[in-house]
mmCIF file of C-alpha atoms in Angstrom:
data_model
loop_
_atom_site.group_PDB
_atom_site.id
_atom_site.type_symbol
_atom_site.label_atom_id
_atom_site.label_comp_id
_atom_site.label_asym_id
_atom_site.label_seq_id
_atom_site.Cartn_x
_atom_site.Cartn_y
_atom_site.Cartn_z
ATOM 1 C CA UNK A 1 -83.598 24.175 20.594
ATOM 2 C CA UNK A 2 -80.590 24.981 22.608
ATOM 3 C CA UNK A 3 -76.881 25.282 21.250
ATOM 4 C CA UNK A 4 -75.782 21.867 23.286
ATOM 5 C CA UNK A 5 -77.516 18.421 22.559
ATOM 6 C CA UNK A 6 -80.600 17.852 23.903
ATOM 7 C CA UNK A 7 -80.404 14.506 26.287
ATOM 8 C CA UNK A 8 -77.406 13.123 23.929
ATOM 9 C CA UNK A 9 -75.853 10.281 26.171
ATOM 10 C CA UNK A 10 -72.139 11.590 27.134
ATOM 11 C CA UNK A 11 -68.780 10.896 25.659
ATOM 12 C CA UNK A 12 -67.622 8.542 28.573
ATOM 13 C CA UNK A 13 -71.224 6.289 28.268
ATOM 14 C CA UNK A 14 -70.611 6.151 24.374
ATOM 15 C CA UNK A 15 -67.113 4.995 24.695
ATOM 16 C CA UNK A 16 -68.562 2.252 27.368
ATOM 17 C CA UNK A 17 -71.316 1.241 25.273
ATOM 18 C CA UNK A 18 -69.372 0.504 21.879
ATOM 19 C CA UNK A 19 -67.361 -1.749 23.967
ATOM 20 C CA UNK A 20 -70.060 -3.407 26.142
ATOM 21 C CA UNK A 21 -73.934 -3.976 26.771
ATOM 22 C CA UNK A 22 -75.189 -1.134 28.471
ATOM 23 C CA UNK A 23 -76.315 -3.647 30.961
ATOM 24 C CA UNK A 24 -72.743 -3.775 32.351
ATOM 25 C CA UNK A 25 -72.053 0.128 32.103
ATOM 26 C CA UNK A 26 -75.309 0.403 34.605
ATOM 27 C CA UNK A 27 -74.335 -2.415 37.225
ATOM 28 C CA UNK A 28 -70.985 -0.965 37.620
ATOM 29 C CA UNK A 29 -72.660 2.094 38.715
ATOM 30 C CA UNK A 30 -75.379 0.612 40.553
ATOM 31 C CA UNK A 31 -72.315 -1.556 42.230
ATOM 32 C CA UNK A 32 -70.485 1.161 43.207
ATOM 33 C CA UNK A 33 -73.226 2.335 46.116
ATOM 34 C CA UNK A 34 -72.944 0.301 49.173
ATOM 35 C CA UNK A 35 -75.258 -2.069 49.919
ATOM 36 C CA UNK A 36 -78.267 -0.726 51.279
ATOM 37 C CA UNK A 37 -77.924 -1.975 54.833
ATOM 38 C CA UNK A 38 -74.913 0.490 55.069
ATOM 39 C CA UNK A 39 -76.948 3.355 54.286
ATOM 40 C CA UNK A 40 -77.600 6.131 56.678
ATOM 41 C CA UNK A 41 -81.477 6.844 57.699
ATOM 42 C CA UNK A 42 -82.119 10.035 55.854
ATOM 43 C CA UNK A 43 -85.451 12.297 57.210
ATOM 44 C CA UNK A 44 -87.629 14.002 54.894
ATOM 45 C CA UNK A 45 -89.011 11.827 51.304
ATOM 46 C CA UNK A 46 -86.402 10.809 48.969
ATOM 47 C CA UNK A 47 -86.457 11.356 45.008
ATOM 48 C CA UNK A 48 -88.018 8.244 44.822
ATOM 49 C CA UNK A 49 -91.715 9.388 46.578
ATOM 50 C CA UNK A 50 -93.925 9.726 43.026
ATOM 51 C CA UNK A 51 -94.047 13.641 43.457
ATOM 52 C CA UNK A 52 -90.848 13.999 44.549
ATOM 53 C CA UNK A 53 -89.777 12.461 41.477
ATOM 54 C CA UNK A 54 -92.190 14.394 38.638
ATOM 55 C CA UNK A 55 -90.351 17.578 39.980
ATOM 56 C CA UNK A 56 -87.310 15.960 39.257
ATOM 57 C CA UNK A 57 -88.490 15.034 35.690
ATOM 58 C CA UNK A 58 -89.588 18.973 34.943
ATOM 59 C CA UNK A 59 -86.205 20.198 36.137
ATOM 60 C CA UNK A 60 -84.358 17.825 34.215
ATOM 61 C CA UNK A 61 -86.770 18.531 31.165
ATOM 62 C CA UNK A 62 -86.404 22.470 31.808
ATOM 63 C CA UNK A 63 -82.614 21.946 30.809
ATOM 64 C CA UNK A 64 -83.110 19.305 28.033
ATOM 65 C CA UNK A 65 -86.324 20.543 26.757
ATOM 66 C CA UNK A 66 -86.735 24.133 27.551
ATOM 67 C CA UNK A 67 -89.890 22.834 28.892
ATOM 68 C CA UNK A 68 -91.460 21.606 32.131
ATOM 69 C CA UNK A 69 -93.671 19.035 30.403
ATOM 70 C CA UNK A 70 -91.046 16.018 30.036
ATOM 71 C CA UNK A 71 -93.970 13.626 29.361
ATOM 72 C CA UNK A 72 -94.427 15.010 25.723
ATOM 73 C CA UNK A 73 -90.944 13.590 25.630
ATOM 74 C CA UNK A 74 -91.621 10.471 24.587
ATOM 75 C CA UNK A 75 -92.590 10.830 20.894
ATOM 76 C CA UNK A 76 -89.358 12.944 20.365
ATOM 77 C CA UNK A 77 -86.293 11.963 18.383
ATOM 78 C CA UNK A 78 -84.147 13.497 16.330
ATOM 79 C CA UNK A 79 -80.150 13.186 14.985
ATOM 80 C CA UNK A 80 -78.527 15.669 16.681
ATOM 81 C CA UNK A 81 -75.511 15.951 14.757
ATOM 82 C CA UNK A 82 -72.750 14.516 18.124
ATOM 83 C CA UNK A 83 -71.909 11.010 16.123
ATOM 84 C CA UNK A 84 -74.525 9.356 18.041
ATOM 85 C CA UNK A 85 -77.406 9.040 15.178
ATOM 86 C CA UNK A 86 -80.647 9.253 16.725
ATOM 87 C CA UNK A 87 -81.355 10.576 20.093
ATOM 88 C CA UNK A 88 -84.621 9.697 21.275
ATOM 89 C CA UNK A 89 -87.302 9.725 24.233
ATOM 90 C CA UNK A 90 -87.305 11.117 27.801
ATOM 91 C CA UNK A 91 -83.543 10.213 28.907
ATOM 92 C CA UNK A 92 -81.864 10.561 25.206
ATOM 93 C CA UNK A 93 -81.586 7.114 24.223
ATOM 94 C CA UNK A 94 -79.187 7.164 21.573
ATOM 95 C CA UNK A 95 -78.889 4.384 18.395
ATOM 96 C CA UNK A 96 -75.447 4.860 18.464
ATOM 97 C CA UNK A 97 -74.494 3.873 22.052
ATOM 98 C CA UNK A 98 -76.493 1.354 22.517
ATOM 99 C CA UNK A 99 -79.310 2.012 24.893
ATOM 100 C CA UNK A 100 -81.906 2.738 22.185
ATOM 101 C CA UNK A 101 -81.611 -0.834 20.864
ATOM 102 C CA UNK A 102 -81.600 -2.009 24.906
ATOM 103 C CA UNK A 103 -85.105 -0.002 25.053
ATOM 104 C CA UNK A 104 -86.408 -1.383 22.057
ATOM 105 C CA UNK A 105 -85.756 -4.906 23.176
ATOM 106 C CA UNK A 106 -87.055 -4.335 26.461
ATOM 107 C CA UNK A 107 -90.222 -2.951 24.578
ATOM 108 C CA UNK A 108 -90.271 -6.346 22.706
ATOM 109 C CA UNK A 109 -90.286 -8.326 25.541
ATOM 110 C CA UNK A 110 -93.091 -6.419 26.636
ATOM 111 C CA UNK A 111 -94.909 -6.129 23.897
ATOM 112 C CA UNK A 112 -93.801 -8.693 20.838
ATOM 113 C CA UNK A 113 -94.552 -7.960 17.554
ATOM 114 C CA UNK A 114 -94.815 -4.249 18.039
ATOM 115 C CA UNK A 115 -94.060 -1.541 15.790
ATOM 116 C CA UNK A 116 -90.362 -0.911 16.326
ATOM 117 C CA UNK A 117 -89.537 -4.196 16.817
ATOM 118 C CA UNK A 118 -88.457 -4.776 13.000
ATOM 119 C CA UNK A 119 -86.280 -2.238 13.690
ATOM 120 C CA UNK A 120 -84.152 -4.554 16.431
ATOM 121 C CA UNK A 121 -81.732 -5.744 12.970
ATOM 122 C CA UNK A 122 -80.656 -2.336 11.989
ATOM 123 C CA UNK A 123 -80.471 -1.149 15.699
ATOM 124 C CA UNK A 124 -77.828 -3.972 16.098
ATOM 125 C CA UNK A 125 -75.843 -2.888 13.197
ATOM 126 C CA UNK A 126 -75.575 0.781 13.777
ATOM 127 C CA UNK A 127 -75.149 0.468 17.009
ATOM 128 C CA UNK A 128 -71.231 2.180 17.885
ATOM 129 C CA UNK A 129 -71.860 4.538 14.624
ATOM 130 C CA UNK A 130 -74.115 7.738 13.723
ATOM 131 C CA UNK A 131 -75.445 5.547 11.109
ATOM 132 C CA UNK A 132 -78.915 5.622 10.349
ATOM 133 C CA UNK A 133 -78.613 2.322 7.576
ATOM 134 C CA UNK A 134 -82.215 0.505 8.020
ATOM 135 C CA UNK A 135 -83.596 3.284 9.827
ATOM 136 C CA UNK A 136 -84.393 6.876 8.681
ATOM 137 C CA UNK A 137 -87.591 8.456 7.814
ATOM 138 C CA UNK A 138 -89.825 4.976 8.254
ATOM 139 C CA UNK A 139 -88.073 4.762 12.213
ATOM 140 C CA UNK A 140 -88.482 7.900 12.760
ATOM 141 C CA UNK A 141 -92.499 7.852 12.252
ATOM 142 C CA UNK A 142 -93.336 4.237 13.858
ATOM 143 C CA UNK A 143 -91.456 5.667 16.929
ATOM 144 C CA UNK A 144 -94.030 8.943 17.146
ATOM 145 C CA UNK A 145 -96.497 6.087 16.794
ATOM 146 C CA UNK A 146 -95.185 4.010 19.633
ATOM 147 C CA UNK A 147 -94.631 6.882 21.879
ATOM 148 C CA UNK A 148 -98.393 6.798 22.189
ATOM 149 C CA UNK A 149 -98.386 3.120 23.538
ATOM 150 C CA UNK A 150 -98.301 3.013 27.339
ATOM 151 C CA UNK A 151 -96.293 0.036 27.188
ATOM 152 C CA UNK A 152 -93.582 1.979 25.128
ATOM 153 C CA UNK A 153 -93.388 4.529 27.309
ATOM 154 C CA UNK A 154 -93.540 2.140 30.315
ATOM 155 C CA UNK A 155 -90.770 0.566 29.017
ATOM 156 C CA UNK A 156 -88.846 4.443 28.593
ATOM 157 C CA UNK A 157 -89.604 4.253 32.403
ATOM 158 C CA UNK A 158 -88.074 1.209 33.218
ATOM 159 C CA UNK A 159 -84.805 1.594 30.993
ATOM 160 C CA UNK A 160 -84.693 5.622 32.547
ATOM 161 C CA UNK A 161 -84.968 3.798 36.394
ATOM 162 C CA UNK A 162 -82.936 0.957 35.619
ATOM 163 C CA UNK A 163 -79.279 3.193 34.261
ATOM 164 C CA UNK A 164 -79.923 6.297 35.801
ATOM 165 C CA UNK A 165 -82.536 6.966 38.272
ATOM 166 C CA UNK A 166 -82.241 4.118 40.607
ATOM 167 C CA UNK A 167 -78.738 3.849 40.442
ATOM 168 C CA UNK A 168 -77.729 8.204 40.892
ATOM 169 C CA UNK A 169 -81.055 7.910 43.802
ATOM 170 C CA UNK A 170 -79.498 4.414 45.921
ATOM 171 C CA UNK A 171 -76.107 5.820 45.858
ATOM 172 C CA UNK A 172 -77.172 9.168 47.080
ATOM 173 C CA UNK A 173 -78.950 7.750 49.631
ATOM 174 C CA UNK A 174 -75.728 5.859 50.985
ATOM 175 C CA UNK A 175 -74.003 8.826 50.944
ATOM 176 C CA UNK A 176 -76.734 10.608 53.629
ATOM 177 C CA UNK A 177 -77.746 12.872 50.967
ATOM 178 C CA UNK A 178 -81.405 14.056 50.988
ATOM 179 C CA UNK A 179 -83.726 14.740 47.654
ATOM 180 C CA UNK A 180 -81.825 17.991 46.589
ATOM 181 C CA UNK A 181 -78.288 15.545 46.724
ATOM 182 C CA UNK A 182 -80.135 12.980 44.716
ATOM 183 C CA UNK A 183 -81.177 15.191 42.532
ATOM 184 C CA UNK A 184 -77.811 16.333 41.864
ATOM 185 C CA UNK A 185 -76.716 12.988 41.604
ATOM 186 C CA UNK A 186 -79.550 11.870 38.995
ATOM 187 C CA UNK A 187 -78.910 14.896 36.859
ATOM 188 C CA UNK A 188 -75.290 14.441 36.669
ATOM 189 C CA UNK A 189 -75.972 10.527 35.862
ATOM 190 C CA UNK A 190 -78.181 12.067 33.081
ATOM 191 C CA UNK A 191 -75.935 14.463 31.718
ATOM 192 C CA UNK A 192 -72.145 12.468 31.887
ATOM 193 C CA UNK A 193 -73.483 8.919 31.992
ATOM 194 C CA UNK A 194 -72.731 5.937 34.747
ATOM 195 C CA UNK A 195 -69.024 4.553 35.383
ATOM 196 C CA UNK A 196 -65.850 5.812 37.111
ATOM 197 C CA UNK A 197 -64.184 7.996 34.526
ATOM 198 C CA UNK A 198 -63.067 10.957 35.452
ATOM 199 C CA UNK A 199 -65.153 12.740 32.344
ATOM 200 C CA UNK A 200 -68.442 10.491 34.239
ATOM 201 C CA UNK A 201 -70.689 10.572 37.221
ATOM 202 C CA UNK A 202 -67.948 8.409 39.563
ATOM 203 C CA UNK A 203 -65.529 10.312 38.633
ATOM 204 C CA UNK A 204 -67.305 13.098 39.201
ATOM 205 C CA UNK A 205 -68.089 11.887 43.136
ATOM 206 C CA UNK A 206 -64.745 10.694 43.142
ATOM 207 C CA UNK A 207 -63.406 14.549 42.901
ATOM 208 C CA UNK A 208 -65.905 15.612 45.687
ATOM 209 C CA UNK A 209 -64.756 13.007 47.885
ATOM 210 C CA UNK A 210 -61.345 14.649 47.493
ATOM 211 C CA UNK A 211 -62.619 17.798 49.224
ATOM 212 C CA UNK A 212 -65.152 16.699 51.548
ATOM 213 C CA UNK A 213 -67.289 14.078 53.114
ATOM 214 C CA UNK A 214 -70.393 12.940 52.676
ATOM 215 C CA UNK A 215 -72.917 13.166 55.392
ATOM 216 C CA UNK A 216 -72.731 9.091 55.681
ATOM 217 C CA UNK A 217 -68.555 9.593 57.139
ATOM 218 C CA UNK A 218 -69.845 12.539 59.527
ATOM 219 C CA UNK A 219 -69.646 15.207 56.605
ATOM 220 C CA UNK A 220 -71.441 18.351 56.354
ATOM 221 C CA UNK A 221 -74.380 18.071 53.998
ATOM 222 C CA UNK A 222 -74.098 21.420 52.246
ATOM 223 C CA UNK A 223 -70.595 21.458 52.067
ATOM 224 C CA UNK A 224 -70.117 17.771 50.099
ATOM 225 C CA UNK A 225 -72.887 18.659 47.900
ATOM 226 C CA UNK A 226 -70.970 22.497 46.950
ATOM 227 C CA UNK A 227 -67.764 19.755 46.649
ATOM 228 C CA UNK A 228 -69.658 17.521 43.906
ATOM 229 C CA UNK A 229 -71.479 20.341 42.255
ATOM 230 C CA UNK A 230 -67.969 22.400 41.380
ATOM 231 C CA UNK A 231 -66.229 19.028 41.058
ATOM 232 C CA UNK A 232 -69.255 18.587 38.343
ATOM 233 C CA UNK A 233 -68.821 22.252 36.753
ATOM 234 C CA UNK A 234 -64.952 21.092 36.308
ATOM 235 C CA UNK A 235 -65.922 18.661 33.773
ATOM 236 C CA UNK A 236 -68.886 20.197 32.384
ATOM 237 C CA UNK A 237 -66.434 23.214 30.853
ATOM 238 C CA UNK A 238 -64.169 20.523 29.169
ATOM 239 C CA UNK A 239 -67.159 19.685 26.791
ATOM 240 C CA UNK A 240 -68.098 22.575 24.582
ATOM 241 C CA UNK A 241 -71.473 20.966 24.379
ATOM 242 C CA UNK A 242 -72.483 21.146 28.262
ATOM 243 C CA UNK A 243 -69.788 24.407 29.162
ATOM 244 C CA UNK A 244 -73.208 26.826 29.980
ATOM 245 C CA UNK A 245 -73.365 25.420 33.655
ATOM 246 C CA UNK A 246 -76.382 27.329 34.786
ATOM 247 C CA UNK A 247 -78.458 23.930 35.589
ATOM 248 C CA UNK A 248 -75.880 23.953 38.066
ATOM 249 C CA UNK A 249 -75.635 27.843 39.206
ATOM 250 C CA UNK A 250 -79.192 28.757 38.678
ATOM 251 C CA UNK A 251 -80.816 25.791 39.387
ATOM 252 C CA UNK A 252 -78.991 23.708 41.911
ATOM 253 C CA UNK A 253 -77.214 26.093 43.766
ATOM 254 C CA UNK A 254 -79.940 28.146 43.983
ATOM 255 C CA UNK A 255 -81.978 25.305 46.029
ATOM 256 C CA UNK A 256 -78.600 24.734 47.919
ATOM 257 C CA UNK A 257 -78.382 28.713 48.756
ATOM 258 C CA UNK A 258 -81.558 28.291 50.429
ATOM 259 C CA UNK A 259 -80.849 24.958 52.157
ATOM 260 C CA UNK A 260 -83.788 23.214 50.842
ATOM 261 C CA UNK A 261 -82.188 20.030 51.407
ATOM 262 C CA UNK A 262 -85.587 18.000 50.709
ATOM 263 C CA UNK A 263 -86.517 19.869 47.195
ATOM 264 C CA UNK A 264 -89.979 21.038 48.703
ATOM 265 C CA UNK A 265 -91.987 23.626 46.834
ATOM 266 C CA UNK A 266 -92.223 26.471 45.934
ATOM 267 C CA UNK A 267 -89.224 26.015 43.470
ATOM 268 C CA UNK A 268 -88.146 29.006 41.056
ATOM 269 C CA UNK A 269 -84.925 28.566 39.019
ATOM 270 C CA UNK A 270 -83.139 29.298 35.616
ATOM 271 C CA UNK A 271 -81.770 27.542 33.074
ATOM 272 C CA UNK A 272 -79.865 29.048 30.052
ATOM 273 C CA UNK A 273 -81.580 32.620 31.071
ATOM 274 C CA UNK A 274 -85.272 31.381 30.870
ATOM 275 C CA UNK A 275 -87.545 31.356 34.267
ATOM 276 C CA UNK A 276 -89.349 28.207 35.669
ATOM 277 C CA UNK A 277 -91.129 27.293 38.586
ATOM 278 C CA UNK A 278 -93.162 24.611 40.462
ATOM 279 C CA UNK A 279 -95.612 25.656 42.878
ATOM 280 C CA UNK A 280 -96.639 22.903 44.490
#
């Protein structure tokens, strides 16, 4: 496992989250795109074309997971030791901010009378701590058993599409930014969590819109996404948790370097010195 947290939600979502549903941290993001009438027609396939999105997956995994296969992802979760208690599944829902007990509701609406649904109590009352009262050993098993329900990790899916994906993907897409630019967006989403902060993803786009403009407002395509990856670094190097930036350097930029605006294959990058690729 690496020195920083693996898929721990960030500081500014936590802070959010103790103070609202994470239903209203995720519209505020999701209501900060424009509508999508206003968005620009973009060539090439988006982040949202099924392939297009697995690769985004591995290289998301490769940083969280040292590890390609992000679908194995589902039975993990483990207390990291950031104040957060449990972090859990694909994304990193946490038990202390608030989106693990939004997933296993979700999961109970699906499915009723499932495994973790006893669990909904306790999730309530440790939510906003790193407790793990009415939890522990007992959670942490039933979820390696859920993780092997399809409607569990459908409902990962959905809660992973509803805060970050879809949200970091339509707002990218307004801005005129092709797959690589959505990817950028959907991995900073991951990493700093959804709302304007400066410490979070709009602040984060915020800073880059600063510099330069998007391709939507007649801006250059590489040069706004260089903007919003340094504007990114910035803030990654405040948290000693996140301050190795090579997703960024040896993984983004790379794919920026070489202009592959529409993340086609071959890809080859590095992340925290180790090699990956996807061929096809």
């Amino acid at each position: 496992m690496r020195p920083q947290p693996r898929r721990a939600l960030r500081i500014a979502l936590a802070a959010a989250l103790v103070a609202a549903p994470l239903t209203v941290a995720a519209t505020s993001a999701a209501q900060a795109a424009p509508s999508p009438a206003a968005a620009v027609q973009l060539k090439g396939v988006g982040l949202d074309d099924p392939h297009k999105k697995d690769i985004a997956m591995q290289l998301v995994s490769s940083a969280e997971n040292s590890s390609l296969d992000w679908k194995a992802q589902y039975k993990y979760i483990e207390d990291i030791k950031d104040g957060r208690g449990y972090t859990a599944g694909i994304i990193g829902f946490c038990s202390g901010t608030g989106d693990m007990l939004d997933l296993v509701q979700h999961y109970t609406d699906l499915k009723p009378g499932n495994i973790l649904a006893k669990y909904l109590p306790a999730l309530k009352k440790v939510n906003g701590s790193e407790s793990h009262a009415g939890l522990g050993y007992a959670f942490e098993k039933d979820w390696a058993t859920a993780a092997k329900d399809t409607v569990f990790q459908q409902a990962q899916n959905d809660e992973r599409d509803r805060v970050y994906f879809n949200p970091a993907v339509n707002q990218a897409k307004s801005d005129g930014l092709r797959a690589l630019g959505q990817f950028a967006y959907y991995d900073a989403i991951v990493m700093h969590g959804p709302g304007n902060s400066s410490d979070s993803f709009g602040g984060i786009r915020a800073a880059a819109l600063k510099k330069a403009k998007t391709p939507a407002q007649g801006g250059d395509e590489a040069t706004y996404l260089k903007a919003f990856l340094d504007a990114r670094k910035v803030v990654m190097k405040k948290e000693e948790a996140h301050s190795d930036t090579s997703r960024v350097d040896t993984e983004q930029l790379v794919f920026l370097n070489a202009k592959n605006f529409d993340l086609n294959p071959p890809l080859k990058w590095k992340v925290y010195g180790d090699s990956y690729a996807i061929n096809s």
